[in-house]
Tab-separated table of C-alpha atoms in Angstrom:
chain	number	residue	atom	x	y	z
N	25	MET	CA	0.000	0.000	0.000
N	26	GLY	CA	2.770	2.405	0.990
N	27	ARG	CA	4.726	1.539	-2.126
N	28	ARG	CA	1.736	2.209	-4.428
N	29	ARG	CA	1.149	5.572	-2.746
N	30	GLY	CA	4.811	6.410	-3.301
N	31	VAL	CA	4.567	5.459	-6.975
N	32	ARG	CA	1.460	7.615	-7.445
N	33	GLN	CA	3.113	10.549	-5.714
N	34	GLY	CA	6.196	10.120	-7.870
N	35	ALA	CA	4.067	10.112	-11.006
N	36	ARG	CA	2.355	13.324	-9.912
N	37	VAL	CA	5.685	14.967	-9.234
N	38	GLY	CA	6.939	13.833	-12.639
N	39	ARG	CA	3.921	15.371	-14.342
N	40	GLY	CA	4.372	18.565	-12.366
N	41	ILE	CA	7.974	18.837	-13.468
N	42	ARG	CA	6.970	18.242	-17.081
N	43	ASN	CA	4.180	20.796	-16.991
N	44	ASN	CA	6.288	23.485	-15.358
N	45	VAL	CA	9.508	22.656	-17.230
N	46	ILE	CA	11.655	22.801	-14.081
N	47	SER	CA	13.545	19.553	-14.411
N	48	PRO	CA	17.272	20.216	-13.872
N	49	LEU	CA	18.142	17.393	-16.251
N	50	PRO	CA	17.183	18.094	-19.870
N	51	ILE	CA	15.512	15.243	-21.708
N	52	VAL	CA	17.748	14.042	-24.525
N	53	ARG	CA	15.738	12.666	-27.423
N	54	THR	CA	17.293	10.760	-30.278
N	55	ARG	CA	15.429	10.991	-33.587
N	56	THR	CA	15.164	8.352	-36.247
N	57	LYS	CA	13.314	8.832	-39.520
N	58	ARG	CA	10.307	7.096	-37.998
N	59	SER	CA	10.544	9.334	-34.934
N	60	GLU	CA	10.718	12.423	-37.144
N	61	ARG	CA	7.602	11.307	-39.025
N	62	THR	CA	5.722	10.796	-35.775
N	63	ARG	CA	6.796	14.184	-34.453
N	64	ALA	CA	5.762	15.847	-37.715
N	65	ALA	CA	2.354	14.133	-37.524
N	66	LEU	CA	1.884	15.383	-33.957
N	67	LEU	CA	2.792	18.927	-35.021
N	68	ARG	CA	0.369	18.835	-37.960
N	69	SER	CA	-2.409	17.567	-35.748
N	70	ALA	CA	-1.596	20.087	-33.016
N	71	ARG	CA	-1.682	22.944	-35.499
N	72	THR	CA	-5.153	21.857	-36.621
N	73	VAL	CA	-6.415	21.497	-33.048
N	74	PHE	CA	-4.953	24.815	-31.862
N	75	ALA	CA	-6.340	26.609	-34.924
N	76	ARG	CA	-9.784	25.248	-34.107
N	77	THR	CA	-9.876	25.742	-30.340
N	78	GLY	CA	-6.999	28.003	-29.331
N	79	PHE	CA	-4.526	26.886	-26.676
N	80	GLN	CA	-6.753	26.887	-23.599
N	81	ASP	CA	-9.396	24.445	-24.838
N	82	ALA	CA	-7.058	22.182	-26.793
N	83	ARG	CA	-6.514	18.668	-25.420
N	84	ILE	CA	-3.536	16.406	-25.849
N	85	THR	CA	-6.033	13.595	-26.454
N	86	ASP	CA	-7.330	15.393	-29.555
N	87	ILE	CA	-3.773	15.946	-30.799
N	88	VAL	CA	-2.731	12.301	-30.508
N	89	GLU	CA	-5.993	11.118	-32.057
N	90	GLY	CA	-5.456	13.439	-35.013
N	91	ALA	CA	-1.909	12.122	-35.389
N	92	GLU	CA	-3.175	8.518	-35.092
N	93	THR	CA	-0.651	7.667	-32.426
N	94	ALA	CA	-0.684	6.459	-28.823
N	95	HIS	CA	-1.101	8.930	-25.970
N	96	GLY	CA	2.194	7.873	-24.407
N	97	THR	CA	4.006	8.580	-27.663
N	98	PHE	CA	3.236	12.268	-27.224
N	99	TYR	CA	5.597	12.472	-24.231
N	100	THR	CA	8.353	10.840	-26.247
N	101	HIS	CA	8.474	14.041	-28.301
N	102	PHE	CA	7.031	16.818	-26.131
N	103	ASP	CA	6.968	17.548	-22.416
N	104	SER	CA	3.557	19.232	-22.270
N	105	LYS	CA	0.803	20.969	-24.205
N	106	GLU	CA	2.768	24.202	-23.779
N	107	ASP	CA	5.823	22.545	-25.319
N	108	ILE	CA	4.072	21.470	-28.511
N	109	PHE	CA	2.205	24.776	-28.754
N	110	LEU	CA	5.528	26.608	-28.649
N	111	ALA	CA	6.820	24.395	-31.472
N	112	VAL	CA	3.682	25.109	-33.532
N	113	LEU	CA	4.042	28.844	-32.913
N	114	LYS	CA	7.656	28.820	-34.054
N	115	GLU	CA	6.629	27.049	-37.262
N	116	ILE	CA	3.839	29.528	-37.972
N	117	LEU	CA	5.827	32.664	-37.166
N	118	GLY	CA	8.939	31.329	-38.880
N	119	GLY	CA	6.947	30.752	-42.057
N	120	TYR	CA	5.586	34.289	-41.973
N	121	PHE	CA	8.916	36.041	-41.449
N	122	ALA	CA	10.706	33.781	-43.925
N	123	THR	CA	8.515	35.084	-46.752
N	124	VAL	CA	8.774	38.771	-45.826
N	125	SER	CA	10.824	40.294	-48.589
N	126	ASP	CA	11.323	43.496	-50.531
N	127	ASP	CA	11.395	42.827	-54.257
N	128	GLY	CA	13.276	46.094	-54.820
N	129	ARG	CA	10.705	47.545	-57.210
N	130	PRO	CA	10.077	51.298	-56.908
N	131	MET	CA	6.869	51.721	-54.946
N	132	ALA	CA	5.184	54.634	-53.200
N	133	PRO	CA	5.231	54.324	-49.383
N	134	ILE	CA	1.447	53.950	-49.136
N	135	ASP	CA	1.482	51.152	-51.715
N	136	ARG	CA	4.185	49.327	-49.777
N	137	ILE	CA	2.287	49.887	-46.515
N	138	ASP	CA	-0.932	48.609	-48.075
N	139	ARG	CA	0.753	45.462	-49.380
N	140	ALA	CA	2.497	44.674	-46.083
N	141	SER	CA	-0.626	45.400	-44.015
N	142	ARG	CA	-2.789	43.170	-46.198
N	143	ARG	CA	-0.303	40.363	-45.878
N	144	PHE	CA	-0.230	40.720	-42.090
N	145	LEU	CA	-4.028	40.819	-41.776
N	146	GLU	CA	-4.444	37.777	-44.027
N	147	PHE	CA	-1.813	35.934	-41.976
N	148	TYR	CA	-3.508	36.871	-38.702
N	149	ALA	CA	-6.967	35.906	-39.975
N	150	ALA	CA	-5.666	32.484	-41.032
N	151	ASN	CA	-4.078	31.866	-37.609
N	152	ALA	CA	-6.274	33.976	-35.322
N	153	ARG	CA	-6.923	31.519	-32.485
N	154	VAL	CA	-3.288	30.450	-32.339
N	155	LEU	CA	-1.901	33.995	-32.347
N	156	ALA	CA	-4.471	35.226	-29.836
N	157	SER	CA	-3.260	32.565	-27.384
N	158	ILE	CA	0.235	34.072	-27.159
N	159	GLU	CA	-0.693	37.004	-24.929
N	160	PRO	CA	-2.033	35.110	-21.878
N	161	LEU	CA	0.783	32.554	-22.088
N	162	ALA	CA	3.406	35.308	-22.281
N	163	MET	CA	2.146	36.567	-18.911
N	164	VAL	CA	3.069	33.321	-17.147
N	165	ASP	CA	5.728	31.599	-19.266
N	166	GLU	CA	8.994	33.327	-20.164
N	167	ARG	CA	9.428	31.178	-23.274
N	168	PHE	CA	6.316	32.720	-24.817
N	169	ALA	CA	7.229	36.175	-23.522
N	170	ALA	CA	10.631	35.887	-25.213
N	171	LEU	CA	9.060	34.745	-28.488
N	172	ARG	CA	6.573	37.605	-28.380
N	173	ARG	CA	9.343	40.135	-27.727
N	174	SER	CA	11.573	38.838	-30.513
N	175	THR	CA	8.822	38.803	-33.161
N	176	ARG	CA	7.550	42.239	-32.159
N	177	LEU	CA	11.062	43.701	-32.219
N	178	ALA	CA	11.687	42.173	-35.643
N	179	TYR	CA	8.511	43.856	-36.899
N	180	ILE	CA	9.348	47.220	-35.309
N	181	ASP	CA	12.918	47.160	-36.643
N	182	GLY	CA	11.693	46.536	-40.182
N	183	VAL	CA	9.046	49.272	-40.044
N	184	ALA	CA	11.427	51.775	-38.416
N	185	ALA	CA	13.994	51.128	-41.146
N	186	ALA	CA	11.369	51.794	-43.831
N	187	ILE	CA	10.173	54.998	-42.130
N	188	GLY	CA	13.761	56.203	-41.760
N	189	ARG	CA	14.387	55.597	-45.453
N	190	TRP	CA	11.247	57.518	-46.446
N	191	GLN	CA	12.268	60.377	-44.148
N	192	ARG	CA	15.703	60.585	-45.748
N	193	GLU	CA	14.083	60.618	-49.179
N	194	GLY	CA	11.775	63.442	-48.143
N	195	LEU	CA	8.653	61.295	-48.515
N	196	ALA	CA	7.653	61.202	-44.832
N	197	ASP	CA	7.502	63.691	-41.977
N	198	GLN	CA	11.013	64.059	-40.568
N	199	ASP	CA	9.897	65.487	-37.206
N	200	VAL	CA	8.743	62.160	-35.778
N	201	ASP	CA	10.914	59.457	-34.191
N	202	ALA	CA	10.882	56.481	-36.590
N	203	GLU	CA	11.254	53.788	-33.947
N	204	ARG	CA	8.568	55.172	-31.626
N	205	LEU	CA	6.175	55.635	-34.510
N	206	ALA	CA	6.873	52.093	-35.731
N	207	ALA	CA	6.036	50.765	-32.254
N	208	ALA	CA	2.781	52.731	-32.114
N	209	LEU	CA	1.674	51.746	-35.614
N	210	GLY	CA	2.621	48.132	-34.935
N	211	ALA	CA	0.502	48.117	-31.769
N	212	MET	CA	-2.433	49.503	-33.755
N	213	ALA	CA	-2.061	46.861	-36.456
N	214	GLU	CA	-1.829	44.045	-33.937
N	215	ARG	CA	-4.819	45.227	-31.909
N	216	MET	CA	-6.938	45.824	-34.990
N	217	ALA	CA	-6.177	42.314	-36.248
N	218	TYR	CA	-6.936	40.832	-32.826
N	219	LEU	CA	-10.291	42.585	-32.427
N	220	GLY	CA	-11.323	42.076	-36.035
N	221	CYS	CA	-10.260	38.453	-36.477
N	222	VAL	CA	-10.909	37.055	-32.979
N	223	PHE	CA	-13.875	39.077	-31.694
N	224	HIS	CA	-15.165	40.204	-35.111
N	225	ASP	CA	-15.535	43.804	-34.009
N	226	SER	CA	-16.155	46.325	-36.802
N	227	PRO	CA	-14.623	46.500	-39.320
N	228	THR	CA	-14.290	42.750	-39.627
N	229	ASP	CA	-13.343	42.395	-43.302
N	230	ILE	CA	-9.762	42.848	-44.404
N	231	ASP	CA	-10.570	45.574	-46.940
N	232	GLY	CA	-12.418	47.529	-44.251
N	233	MET	CA	-9.538	47.168	-41.811
N	234	LEU	CA	-7.059	48.157	-44.503
N	235	ALA	CA	-8.955	51.327	-45.383
N	236	VAL	CA	-8.745	52.520	-41.766
N	237	SER	CA	-5.180	51.290	-41.286
N	238	ASN	CA	-3.879	52.968	-44.454
N	239	HIS	CA	-5.490	56.264	-43.440
N	240	VAL	CA	-3.821	56.174	-40.013
N	241	TRP	CA	-0.411	55.270	-41.473
N	242	ALA	CA	-0.596	57.987	-44.150
N	243	THR	CA	-1.673	60.627	-41.624
N	244	ALA	CA	0.960	59.644	-39.056
N	245	LEU	CA	3.732	59.706	-41.659
N	246	GLY	CA	2.525	62.854	-43.389
N	247	LEU	CA	2.451	61.132	-46.766
N	248	GLU	CA	1.474	63.128	-49.820
N	249	GLN	CA	-0.141	60.096	-51.442
N	250	ARG	CA	-2.695	58.810	-48.950
N	251	THR	CA	-4.488	56.054	-50.832
N	252	PRO	CA	-2.930	53.018	-52.537
N	253	SER	CA	-2.655	53.004	-56.334
N	254	ARG	CA	-4.965	49.977	-56.485
N	255	VAL	CA	-7.890	52.074	-55.224
C-alpha cells in the first residue's frame, strides 16, 4: 500500500515537473526517420487542433488522435501541451517572417504599406486563435514572452527602417521618431487584427480594416499620397 502511494506521488511529481519545465536534467531525445515522421504528424495535428480551439481548450487527447498515435508517444516528443504549442508557434511565425521580402521595385510608401498590411491581416486571420493565445501565455511563461518580444522587435525594426528611409528621401515627416512611430503603428495593427479576427468587431473584413489602417499610417507619416494606387 505504501509503495503504491509512493509510486502515485512520484508520477504526480513527474507530471508537475513536465508541466512546469523545471527539471534540472534536460531530456535528450534521439530521432530516427520514424521518430521524425511521428513528431511531424503530432505537429500537424496540433496545429489543426490549436487553430480550431486556441490553446486553452485544446486537449492532448485530440492531438494524438489526429496524429493517429498512442497517448504515451506524445511524451516521447514533447513535455507538455505548452511545449508542442511553442513548437507550432515557431513554425507559424517562422513561415511568416521567412517570406517577408522586398522585391526592390520602386513603390510609393502607401502602396508598400498597403501590401504589407494586407499580408499581415491575411496571416492573422488564417491563424487567429493560435496567435491570440500568445498574450495570456506570455504573462506566465517566459518562453512565450521571449518569443513575443523577438517577433515584435523584428517587426518594429523593419518598419522603423522603412520609415527612416522615407524620411531621408523626403517622402515622410522628418519630425517624428521612426522607432517610436513604428512601435505605435505596430501596436495599432496588432490590436486591430486581434479585435477584427478574434472578436469580429467592426470592421471585420480585411478591406475595411485596410482602409482605416492605411489612413492612419498615411496621416501619421505625413504622406502626400494617402491612398494606394490599387484604389
